[in-house]
PDB file of C-alpha atoms (C1' of nucleotides) in Angstrom:
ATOM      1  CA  UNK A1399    -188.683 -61.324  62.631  1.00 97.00           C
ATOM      2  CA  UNK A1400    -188.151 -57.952  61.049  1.00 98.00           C
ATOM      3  CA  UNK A1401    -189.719 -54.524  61.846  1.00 98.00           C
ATOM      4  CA  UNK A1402    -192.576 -54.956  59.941  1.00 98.00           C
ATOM      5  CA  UNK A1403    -194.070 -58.041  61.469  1.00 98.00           C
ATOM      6  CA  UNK A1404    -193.101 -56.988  64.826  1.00 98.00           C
ATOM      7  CA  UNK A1405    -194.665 -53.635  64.271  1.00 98.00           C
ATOM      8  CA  UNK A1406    -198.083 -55.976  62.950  1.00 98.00           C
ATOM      9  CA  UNK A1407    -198.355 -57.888  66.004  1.00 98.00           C
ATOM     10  CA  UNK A1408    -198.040 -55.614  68.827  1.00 98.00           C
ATOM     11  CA  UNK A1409    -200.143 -52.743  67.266  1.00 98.00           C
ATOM     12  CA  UNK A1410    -196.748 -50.240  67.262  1.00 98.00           C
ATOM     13  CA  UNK A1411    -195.985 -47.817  64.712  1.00 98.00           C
ATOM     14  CA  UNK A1412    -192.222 -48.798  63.274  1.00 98.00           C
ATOM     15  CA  UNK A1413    -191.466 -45.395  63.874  1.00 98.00           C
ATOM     16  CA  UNK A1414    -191.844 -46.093  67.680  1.00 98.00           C
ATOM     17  CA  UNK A1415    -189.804 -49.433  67.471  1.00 98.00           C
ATOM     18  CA  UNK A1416    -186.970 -47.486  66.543  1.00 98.00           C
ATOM     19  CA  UNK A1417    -187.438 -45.000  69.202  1.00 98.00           C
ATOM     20  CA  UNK A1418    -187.589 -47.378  71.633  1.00 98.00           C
ATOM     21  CA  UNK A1419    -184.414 -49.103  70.675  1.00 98.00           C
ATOM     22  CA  UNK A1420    -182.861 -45.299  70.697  1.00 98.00           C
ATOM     23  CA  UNK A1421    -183.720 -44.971  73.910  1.00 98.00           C
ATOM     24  CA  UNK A1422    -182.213 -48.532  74.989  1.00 98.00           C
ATOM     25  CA  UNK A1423    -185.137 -50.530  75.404  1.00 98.00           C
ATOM     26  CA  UNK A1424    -185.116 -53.397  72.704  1.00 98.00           C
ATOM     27  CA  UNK A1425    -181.765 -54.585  71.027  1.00 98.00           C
ATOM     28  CA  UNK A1426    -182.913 -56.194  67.931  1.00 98.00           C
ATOM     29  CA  UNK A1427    -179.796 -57.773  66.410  1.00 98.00           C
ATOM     30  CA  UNK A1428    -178.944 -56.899  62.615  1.00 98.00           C
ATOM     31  CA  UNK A1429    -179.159 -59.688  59.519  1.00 97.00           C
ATOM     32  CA  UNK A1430    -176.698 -59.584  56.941  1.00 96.00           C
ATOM     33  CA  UNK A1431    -178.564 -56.853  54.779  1.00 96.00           C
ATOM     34  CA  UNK A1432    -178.834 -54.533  57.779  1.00 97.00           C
ATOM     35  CA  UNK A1433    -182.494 -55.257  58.823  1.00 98.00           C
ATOM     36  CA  UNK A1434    -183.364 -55.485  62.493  1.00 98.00           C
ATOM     37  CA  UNK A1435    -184.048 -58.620  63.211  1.00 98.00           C
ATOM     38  CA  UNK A1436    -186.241 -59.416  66.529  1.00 98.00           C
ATOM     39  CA  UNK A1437    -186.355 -62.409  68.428  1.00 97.00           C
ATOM     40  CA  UNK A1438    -189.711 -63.841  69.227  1.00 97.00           C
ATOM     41  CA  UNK A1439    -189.597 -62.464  73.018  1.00 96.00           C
ATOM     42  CA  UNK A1440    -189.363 -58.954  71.735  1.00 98.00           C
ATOM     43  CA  UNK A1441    -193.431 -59.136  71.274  1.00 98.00           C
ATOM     44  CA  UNK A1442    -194.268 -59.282  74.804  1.00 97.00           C
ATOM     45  CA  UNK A1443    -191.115 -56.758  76.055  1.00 98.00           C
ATOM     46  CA  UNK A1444    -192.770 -54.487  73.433  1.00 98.00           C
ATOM     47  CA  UNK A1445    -196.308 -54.513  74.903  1.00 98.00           C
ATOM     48  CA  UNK A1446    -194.657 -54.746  78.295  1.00 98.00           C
ATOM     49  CA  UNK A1447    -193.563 -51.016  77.738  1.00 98.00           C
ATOM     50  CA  UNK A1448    -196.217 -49.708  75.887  1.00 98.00           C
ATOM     51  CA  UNK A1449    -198.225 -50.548  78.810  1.00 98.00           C
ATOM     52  CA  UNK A1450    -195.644 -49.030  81.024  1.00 98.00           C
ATOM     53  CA  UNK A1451    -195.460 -45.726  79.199  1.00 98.00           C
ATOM     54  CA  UNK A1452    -199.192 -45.321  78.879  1.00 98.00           C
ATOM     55  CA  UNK A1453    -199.569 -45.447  82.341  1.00 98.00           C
ATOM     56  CA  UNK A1454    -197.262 -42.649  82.509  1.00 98.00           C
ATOM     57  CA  UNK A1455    -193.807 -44.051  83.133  1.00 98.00           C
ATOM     58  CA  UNK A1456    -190.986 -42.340  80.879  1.00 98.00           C
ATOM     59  CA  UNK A1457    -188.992 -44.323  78.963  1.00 98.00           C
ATOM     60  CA  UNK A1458    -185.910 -43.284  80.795  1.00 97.00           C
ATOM     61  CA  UNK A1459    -187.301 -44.991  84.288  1.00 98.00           C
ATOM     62  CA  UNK A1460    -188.895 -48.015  81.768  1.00 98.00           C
ATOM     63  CA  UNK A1461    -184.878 -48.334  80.750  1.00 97.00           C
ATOM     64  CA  UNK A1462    -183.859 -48.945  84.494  1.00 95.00           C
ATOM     65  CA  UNK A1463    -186.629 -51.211  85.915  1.00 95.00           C
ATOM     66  CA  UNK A1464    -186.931 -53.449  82.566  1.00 95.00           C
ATOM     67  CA  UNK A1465    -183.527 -55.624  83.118  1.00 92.00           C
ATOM     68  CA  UNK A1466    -185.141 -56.329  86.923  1.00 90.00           C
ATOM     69  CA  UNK A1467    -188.094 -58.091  85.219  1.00 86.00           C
ATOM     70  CA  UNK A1468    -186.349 -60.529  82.779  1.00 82.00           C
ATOM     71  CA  UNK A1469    -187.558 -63.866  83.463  1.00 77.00           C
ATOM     72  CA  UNK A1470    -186.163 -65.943  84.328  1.00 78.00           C
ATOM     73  CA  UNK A1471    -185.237 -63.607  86.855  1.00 82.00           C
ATOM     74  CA  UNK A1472    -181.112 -62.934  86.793  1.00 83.00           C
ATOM     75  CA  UNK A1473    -179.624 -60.700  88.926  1.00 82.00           C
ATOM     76  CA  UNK A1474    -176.849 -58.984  88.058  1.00 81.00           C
ATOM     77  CA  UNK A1475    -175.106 -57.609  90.837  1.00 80.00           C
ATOM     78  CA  UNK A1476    -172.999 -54.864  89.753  1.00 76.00           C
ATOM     79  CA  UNK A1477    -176.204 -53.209  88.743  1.00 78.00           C
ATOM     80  CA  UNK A1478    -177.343 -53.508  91.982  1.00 83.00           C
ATOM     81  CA  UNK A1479    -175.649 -50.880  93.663  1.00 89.00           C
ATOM     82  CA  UNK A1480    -177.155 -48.868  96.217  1.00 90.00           C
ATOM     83  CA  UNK A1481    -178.473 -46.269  93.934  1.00 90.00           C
ATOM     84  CA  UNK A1482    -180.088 -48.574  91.747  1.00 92.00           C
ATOM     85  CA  UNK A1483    -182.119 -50.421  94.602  1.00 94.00           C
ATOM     86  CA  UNK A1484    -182.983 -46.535  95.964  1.00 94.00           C
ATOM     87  CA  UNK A1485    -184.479 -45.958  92.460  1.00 94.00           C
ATOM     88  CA  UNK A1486    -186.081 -48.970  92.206  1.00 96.00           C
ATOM     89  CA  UNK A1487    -187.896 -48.513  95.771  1.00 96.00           C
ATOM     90  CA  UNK A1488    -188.953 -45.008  95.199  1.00 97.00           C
ATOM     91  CA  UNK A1489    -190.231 -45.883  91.325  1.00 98.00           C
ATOM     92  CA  UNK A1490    -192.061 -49.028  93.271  1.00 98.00           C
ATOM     93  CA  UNK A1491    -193.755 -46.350  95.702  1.00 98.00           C
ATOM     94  CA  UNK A1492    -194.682 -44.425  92.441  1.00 98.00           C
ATOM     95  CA  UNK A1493    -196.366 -47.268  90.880  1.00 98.00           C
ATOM     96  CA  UNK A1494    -198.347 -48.040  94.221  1.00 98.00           C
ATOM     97  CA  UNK A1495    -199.540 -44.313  94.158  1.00 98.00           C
ATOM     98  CA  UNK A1496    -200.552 -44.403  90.868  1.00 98.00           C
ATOM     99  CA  UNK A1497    -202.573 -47.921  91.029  1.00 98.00           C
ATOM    100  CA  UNK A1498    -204.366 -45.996  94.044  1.00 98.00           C
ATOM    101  CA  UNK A1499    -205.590 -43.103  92.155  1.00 98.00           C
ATOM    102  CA  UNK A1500    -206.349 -45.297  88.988  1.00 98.00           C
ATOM    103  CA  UNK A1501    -208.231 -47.400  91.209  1.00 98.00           C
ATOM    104  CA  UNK A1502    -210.369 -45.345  93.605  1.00 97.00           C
ATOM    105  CA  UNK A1503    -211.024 -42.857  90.025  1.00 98.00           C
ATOM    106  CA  UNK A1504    -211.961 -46.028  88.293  1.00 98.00           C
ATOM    107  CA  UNK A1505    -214.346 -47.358  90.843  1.00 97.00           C
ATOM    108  CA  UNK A1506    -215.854 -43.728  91.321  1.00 96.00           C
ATOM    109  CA  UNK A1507    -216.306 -43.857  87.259  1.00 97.00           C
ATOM    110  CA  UNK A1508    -217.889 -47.492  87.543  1.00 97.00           C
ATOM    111  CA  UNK A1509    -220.219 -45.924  90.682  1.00 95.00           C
ATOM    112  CA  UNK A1510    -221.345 -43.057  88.464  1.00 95.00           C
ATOM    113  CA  UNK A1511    -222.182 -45.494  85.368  1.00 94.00           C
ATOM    114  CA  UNK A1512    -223.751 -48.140  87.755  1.00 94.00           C
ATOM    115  CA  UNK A1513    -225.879 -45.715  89.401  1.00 91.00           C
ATOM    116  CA  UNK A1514    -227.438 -43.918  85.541  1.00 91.00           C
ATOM    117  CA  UNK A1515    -228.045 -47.364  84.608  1.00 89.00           C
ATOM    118  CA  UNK A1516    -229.444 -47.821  87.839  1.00 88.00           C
ATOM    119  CA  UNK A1517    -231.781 -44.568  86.833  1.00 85.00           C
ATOM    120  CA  UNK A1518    -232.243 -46.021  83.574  1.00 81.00           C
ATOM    121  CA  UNK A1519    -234.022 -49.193  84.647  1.00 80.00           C
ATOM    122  CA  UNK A1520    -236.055 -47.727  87.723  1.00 77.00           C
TER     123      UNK A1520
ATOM    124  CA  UNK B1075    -207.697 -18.542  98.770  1.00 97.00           C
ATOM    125  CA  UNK B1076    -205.294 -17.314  95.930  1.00 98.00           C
ATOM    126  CA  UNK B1077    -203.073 -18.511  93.911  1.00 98.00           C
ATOM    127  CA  UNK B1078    -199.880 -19.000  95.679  1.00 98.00           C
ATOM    128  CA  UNK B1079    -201.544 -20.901  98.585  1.00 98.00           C
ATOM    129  CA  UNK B1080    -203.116 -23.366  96.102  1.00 98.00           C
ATOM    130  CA  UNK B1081    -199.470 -23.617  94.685  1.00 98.00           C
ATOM    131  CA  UNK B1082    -198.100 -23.938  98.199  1.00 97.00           C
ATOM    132  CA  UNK B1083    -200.295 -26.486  99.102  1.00 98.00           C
ATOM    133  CA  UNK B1084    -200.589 -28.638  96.283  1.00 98.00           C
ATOM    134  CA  UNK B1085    -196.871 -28.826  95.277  1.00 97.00           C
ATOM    135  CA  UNK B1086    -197.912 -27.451  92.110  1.00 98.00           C
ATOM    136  CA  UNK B1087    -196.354 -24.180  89.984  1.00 98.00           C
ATOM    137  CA  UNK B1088    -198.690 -21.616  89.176  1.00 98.00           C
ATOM    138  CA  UNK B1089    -198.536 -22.156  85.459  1.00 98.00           C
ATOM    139  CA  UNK B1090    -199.948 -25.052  85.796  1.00 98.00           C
ATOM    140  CA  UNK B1091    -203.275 -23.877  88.274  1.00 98.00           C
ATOM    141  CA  UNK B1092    -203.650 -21.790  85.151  1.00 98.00           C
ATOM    142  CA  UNK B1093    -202.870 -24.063  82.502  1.00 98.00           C
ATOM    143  CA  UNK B1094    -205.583 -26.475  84.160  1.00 98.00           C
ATOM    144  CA  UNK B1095    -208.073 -23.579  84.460  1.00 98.00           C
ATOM    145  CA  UNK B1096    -207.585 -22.866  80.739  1.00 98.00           C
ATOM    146  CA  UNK B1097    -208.084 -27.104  80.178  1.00 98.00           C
ATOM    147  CA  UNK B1098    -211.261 -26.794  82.268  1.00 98.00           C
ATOM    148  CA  UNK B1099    -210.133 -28.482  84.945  1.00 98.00           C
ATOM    149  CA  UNK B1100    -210.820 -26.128  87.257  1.00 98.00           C
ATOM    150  CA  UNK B1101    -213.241 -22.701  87.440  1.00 98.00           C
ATOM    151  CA  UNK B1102    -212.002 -20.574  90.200  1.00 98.00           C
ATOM    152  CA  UNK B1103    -214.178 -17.290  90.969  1.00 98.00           C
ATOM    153  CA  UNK B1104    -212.521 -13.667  90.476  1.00 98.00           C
ATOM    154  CA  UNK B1105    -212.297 -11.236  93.592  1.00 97.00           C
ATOM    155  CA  UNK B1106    -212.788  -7.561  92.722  1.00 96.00           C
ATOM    156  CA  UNK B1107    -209.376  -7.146  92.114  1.00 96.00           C
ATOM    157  CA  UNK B1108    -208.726 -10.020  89.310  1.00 97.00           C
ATOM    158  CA  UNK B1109    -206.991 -12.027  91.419  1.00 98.00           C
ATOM    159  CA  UNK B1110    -208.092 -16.343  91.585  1.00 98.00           C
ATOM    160  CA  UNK B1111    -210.019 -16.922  94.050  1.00 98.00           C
ATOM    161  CA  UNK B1112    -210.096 -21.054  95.221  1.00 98.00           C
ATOM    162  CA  UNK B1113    -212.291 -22.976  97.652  1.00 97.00           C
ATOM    163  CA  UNK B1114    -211.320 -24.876 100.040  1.00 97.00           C
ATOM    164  CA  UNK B1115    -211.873 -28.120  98.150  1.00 96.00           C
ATOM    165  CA  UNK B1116    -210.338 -27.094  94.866  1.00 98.00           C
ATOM    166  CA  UNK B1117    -206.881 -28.635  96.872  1.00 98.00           C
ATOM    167  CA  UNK B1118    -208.376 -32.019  96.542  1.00 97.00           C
ATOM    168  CA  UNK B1119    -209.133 -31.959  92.899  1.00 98.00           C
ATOM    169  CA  UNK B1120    -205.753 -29.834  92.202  1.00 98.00           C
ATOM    170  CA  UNK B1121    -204.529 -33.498  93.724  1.00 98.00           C
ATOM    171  CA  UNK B1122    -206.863 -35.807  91.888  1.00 98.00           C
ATOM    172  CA  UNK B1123    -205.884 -33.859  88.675  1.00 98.00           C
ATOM    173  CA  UNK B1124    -202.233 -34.639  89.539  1.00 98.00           C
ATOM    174  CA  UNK B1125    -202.571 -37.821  89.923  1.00 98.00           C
ATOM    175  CA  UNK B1126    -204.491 -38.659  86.774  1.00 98.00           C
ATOM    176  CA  UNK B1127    -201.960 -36.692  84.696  1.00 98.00           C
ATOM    177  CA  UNK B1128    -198.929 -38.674  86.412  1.00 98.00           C
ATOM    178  CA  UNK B1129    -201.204 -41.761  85.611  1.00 98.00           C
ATOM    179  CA  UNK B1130    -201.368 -41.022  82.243  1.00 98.00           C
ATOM    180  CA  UNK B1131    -204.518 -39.594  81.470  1.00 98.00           C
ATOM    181  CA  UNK B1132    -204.223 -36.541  79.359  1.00 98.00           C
ATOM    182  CA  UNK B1133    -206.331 -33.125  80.114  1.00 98.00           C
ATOM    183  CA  UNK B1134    -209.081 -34.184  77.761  1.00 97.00           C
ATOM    184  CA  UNK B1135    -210.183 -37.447  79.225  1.00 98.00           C
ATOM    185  CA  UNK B1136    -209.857 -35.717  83.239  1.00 98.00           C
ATOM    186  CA  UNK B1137    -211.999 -33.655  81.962  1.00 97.00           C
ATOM    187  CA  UNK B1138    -214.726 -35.554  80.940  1.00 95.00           C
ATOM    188  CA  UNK B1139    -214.286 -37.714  83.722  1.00 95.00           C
ATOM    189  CA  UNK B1140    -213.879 -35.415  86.523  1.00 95.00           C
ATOM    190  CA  UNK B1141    -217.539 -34.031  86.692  1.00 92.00           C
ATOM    191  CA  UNK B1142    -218.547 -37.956  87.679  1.00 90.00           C
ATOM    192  CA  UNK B1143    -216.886 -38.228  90.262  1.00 86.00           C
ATOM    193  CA  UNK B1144    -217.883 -34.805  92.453  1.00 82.00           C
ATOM    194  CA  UNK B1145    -219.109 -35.573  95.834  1.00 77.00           C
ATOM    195  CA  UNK B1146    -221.634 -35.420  96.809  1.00 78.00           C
ATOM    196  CA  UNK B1147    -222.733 -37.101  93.688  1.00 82.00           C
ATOM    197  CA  UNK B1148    -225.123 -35.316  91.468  1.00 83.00           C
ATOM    198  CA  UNK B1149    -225.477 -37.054  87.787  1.00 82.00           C
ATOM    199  CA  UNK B1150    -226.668 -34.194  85.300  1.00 81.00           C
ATOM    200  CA  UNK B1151    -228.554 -36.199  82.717  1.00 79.00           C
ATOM    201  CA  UNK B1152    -228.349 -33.987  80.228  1.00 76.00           C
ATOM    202  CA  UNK B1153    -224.341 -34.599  80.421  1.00 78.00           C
ATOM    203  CA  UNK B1154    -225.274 -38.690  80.615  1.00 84.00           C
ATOM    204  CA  UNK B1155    -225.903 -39.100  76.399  1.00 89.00           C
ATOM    205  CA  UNK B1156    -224.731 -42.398  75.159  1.00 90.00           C
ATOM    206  CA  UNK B1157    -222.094 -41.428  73.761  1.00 90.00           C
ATOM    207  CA  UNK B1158    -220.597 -40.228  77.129  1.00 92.00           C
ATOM    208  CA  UNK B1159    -221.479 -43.093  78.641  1.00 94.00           C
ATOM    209  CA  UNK B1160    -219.202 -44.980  76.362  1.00 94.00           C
ATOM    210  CA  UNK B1161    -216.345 -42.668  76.498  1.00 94.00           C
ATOM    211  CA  UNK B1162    -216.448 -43.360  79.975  1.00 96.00           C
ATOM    212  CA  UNK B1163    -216.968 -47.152  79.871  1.00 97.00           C
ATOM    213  CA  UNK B1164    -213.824 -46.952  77.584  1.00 97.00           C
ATOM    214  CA  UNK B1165    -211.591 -45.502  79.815  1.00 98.00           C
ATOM    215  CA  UNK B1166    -212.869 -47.342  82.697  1.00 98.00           C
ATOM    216  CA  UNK B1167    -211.325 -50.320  80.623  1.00 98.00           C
ATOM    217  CA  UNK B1168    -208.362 -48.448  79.782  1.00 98.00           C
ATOM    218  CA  UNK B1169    -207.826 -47.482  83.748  1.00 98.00           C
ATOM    219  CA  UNK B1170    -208.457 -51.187  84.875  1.00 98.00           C
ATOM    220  CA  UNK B1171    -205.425 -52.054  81.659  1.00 98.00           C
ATOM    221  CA  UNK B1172    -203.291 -49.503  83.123  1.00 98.00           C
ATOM    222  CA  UNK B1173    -203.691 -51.182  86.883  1.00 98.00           C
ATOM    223  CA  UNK B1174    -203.015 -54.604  85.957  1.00 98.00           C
ATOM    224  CA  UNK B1175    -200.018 -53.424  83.942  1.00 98.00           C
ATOM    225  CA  UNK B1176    -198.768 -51.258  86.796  1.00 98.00           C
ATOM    226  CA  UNK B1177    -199.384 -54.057  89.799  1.00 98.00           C
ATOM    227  CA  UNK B1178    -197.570 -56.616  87.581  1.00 97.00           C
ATOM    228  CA  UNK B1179    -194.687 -54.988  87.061  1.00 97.00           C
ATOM    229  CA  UNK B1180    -194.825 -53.212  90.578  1.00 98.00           C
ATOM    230  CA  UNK B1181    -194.928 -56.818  92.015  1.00 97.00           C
ATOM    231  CA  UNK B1182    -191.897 -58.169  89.608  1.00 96.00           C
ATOM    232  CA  UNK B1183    -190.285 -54.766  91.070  1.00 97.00           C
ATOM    233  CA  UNK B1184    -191.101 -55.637  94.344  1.00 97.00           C
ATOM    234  CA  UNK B1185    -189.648 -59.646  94.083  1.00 95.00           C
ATOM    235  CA  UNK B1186    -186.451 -58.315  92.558  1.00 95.00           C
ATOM    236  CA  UNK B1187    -185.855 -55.958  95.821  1.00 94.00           C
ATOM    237  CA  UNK B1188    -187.100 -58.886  97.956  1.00 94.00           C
ATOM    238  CA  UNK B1189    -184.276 -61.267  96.104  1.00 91.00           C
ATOM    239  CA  UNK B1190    -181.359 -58.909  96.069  1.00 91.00           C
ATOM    240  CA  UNK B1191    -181.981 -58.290  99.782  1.00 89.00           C
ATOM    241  CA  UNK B1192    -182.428 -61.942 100.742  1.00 88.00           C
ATOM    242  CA  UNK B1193    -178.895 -61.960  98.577  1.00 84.00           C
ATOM    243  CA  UNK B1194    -177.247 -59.615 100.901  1.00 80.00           C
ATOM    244  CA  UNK B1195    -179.122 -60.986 103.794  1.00 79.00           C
ATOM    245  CA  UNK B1196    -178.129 -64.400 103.076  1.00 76.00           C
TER     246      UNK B1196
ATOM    247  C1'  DA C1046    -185.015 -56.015  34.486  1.00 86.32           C
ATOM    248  C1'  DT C1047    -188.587 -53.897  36.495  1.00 86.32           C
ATOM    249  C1'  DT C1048    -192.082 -53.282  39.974  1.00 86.32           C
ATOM    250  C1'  DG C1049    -193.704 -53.224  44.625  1.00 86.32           C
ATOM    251  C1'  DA C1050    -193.160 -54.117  49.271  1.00 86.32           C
ATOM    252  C1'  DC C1051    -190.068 -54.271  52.333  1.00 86.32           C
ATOM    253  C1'  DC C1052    -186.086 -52.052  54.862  1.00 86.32           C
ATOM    254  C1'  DT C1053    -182.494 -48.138  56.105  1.00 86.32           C
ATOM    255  C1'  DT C1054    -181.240 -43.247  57.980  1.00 86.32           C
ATOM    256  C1'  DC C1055    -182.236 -38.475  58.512  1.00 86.32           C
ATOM    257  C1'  DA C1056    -184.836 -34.632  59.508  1.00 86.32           C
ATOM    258  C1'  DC C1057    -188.352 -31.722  60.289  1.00 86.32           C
ATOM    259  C1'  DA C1058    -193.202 -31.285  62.462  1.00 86.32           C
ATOM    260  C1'  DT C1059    -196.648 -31.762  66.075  1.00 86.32           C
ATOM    261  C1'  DC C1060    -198.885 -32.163  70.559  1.00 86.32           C
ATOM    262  C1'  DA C1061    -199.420 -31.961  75.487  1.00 86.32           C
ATOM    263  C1'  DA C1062    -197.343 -30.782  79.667  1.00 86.32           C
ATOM    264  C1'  DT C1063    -194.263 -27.769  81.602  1.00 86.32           C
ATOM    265  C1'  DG C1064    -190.480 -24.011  82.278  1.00 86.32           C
ATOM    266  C1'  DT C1065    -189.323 -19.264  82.200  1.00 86.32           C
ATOM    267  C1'  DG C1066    -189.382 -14.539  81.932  1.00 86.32           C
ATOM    268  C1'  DA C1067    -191.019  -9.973  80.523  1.00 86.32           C
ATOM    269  C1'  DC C1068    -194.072  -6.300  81.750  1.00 86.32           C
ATOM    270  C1'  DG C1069    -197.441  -4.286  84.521  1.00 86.32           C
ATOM    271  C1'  DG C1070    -201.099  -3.862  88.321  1.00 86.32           C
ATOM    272  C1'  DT C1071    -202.298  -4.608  93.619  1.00 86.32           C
ATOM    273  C1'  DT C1072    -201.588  -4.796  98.444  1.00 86.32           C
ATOM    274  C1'  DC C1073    -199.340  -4.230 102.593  1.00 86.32           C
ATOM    275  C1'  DG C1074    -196.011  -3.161 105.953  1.00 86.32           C
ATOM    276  C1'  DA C1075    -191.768  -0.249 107.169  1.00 86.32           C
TER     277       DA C1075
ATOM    278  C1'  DT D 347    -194.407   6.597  99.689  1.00 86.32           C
ATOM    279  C1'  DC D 348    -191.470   3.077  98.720  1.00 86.32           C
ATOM    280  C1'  DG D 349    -190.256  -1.714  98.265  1.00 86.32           C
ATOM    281  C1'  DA D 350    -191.400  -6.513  98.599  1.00 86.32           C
ATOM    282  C1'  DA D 351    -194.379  -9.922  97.604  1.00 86.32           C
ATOM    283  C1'  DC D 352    -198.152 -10.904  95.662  1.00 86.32           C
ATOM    284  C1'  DC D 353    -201.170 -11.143  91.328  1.00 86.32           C
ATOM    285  C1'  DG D 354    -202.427 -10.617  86.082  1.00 86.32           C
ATOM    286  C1'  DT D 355    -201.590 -11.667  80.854  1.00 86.32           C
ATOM    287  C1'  DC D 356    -198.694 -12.880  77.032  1.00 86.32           C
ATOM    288  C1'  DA D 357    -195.410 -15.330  74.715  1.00 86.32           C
ATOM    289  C1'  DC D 358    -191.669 -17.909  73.609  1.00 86.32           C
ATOM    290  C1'  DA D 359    -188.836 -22.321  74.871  1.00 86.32           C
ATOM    291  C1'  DT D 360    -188.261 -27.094  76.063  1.00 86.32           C
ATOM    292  C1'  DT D 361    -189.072 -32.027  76.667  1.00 86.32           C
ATOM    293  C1'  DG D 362    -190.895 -36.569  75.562  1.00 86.32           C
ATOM    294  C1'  DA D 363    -193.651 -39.230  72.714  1.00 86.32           C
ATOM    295  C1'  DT D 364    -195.160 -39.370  68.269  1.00 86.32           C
ATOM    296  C1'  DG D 365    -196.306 -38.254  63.004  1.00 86.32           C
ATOM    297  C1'  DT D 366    -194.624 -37.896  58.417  1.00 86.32           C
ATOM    298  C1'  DG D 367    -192.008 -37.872  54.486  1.00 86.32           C
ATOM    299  C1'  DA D 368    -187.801 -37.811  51.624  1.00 86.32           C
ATOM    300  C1'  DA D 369    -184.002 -40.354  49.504  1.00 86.32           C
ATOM    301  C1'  DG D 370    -182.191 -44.541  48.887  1.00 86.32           C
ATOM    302  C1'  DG D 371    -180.920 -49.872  49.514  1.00 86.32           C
ATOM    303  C1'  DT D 372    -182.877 -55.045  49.336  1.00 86.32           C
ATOM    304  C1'  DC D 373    -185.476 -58.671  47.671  1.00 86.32           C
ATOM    305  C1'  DA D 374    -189.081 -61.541  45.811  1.00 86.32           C
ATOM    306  C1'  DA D 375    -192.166 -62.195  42.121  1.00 86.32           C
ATOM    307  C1'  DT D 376    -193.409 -61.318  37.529  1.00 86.32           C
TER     308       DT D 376
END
DNA sequence: ATTGACCTTCACATCAATGTGACGGTTCGA
DNA sequence: TCGAACCGTCACATTGATGTGAAGGTCAAT
């Protein structure tokens, strides 16, 4: 599919599509005339880092931990050098930190919104 | 306490402890001499501030969310209008988005380690 | 063949979060 | 009283993610 469609279905400006490619993390392949052209796959990888950067991930740690979570899952050992996997771990920590604080904020929020309707009812 | 133990203690610059005071984030006192002047507690929600900002959330939303989730808690009703309310149910949804997204690909994170060590191990 | 809806690259603009430093006042200990 | 280590404001710079628009190529339908 080209830009346009892909931009359609996964809510993302086409401006963004090509930023993300600039910062290596789609490769659409080209057709004849030059267009991009996506694969169907590229939908899901798209939303996969929108989600990713809107929870506050930059693109440049997106770029790293996106290969690790092709499926089916293929490892490619010379980018697993020790490095890599130290990365990996500490973004992995990250992530765990963050889904605490987005949780226990969240349920705080949900406390606060139980307890007015709570108030509005009584 | 001032300024620099704040910073000390919460990892974060002083630009910042401003920069959130001018968001409304935070409302430190004034000793005689102009100097900030932080409770004891304003540590904690230097942290919680943090960790919504590395989570994603910009100043704007911590804002409106932060006064919900003081302890002990004390709604305001005048603050409770229904448009707050849904604000707040929106980003509750948003928060629960960014968790899923985050444990999923924490998880695939997580398997990849588990697999490249089982490949060393093994 | 022209029009309109695509696409391309390039470039400058914006916004929020953050860095950095200038310049000056305060406090405290040697 | 001097210097070091604080603090204050102000302001300009940077970075990453995004907005916007110009100038031009492609293609399908009329």
């Amino acid at each position: 599919m080209r830009i346009g469609e892909l931009s359609e279905r996964t809510g993302t400006p086409r401006r963004l599509l090509r930023y993300y490619e600039e910062q290596g993390l789609i490769a659409p392949g080209r057709s004849a005339n030059g267009y991009r052209a996506y694969d169907e796959n590229t939908v899901d990888r798209v939303l996969q880092i929108r989600g990713l950067l809107d929870a506050g991930l930059p693109t440049r740690i997106i770029r790293q931990i996106l290969p690790c979570l092709d499926k089916p899952r293929v490892i490619h050992f010379r980018d697993a050098t020790p490095e890599m996997l130290a990365t990996l771990e500490q973004e992995l920590n990250r992530m765990t930190d963050r889904i605490r604080c987005l949780t226990r904020n969240r349920d705080a929020i949900a406390e606060y919104l139980a307890e007015v309707s709570r108030h509005k009812a009584g």
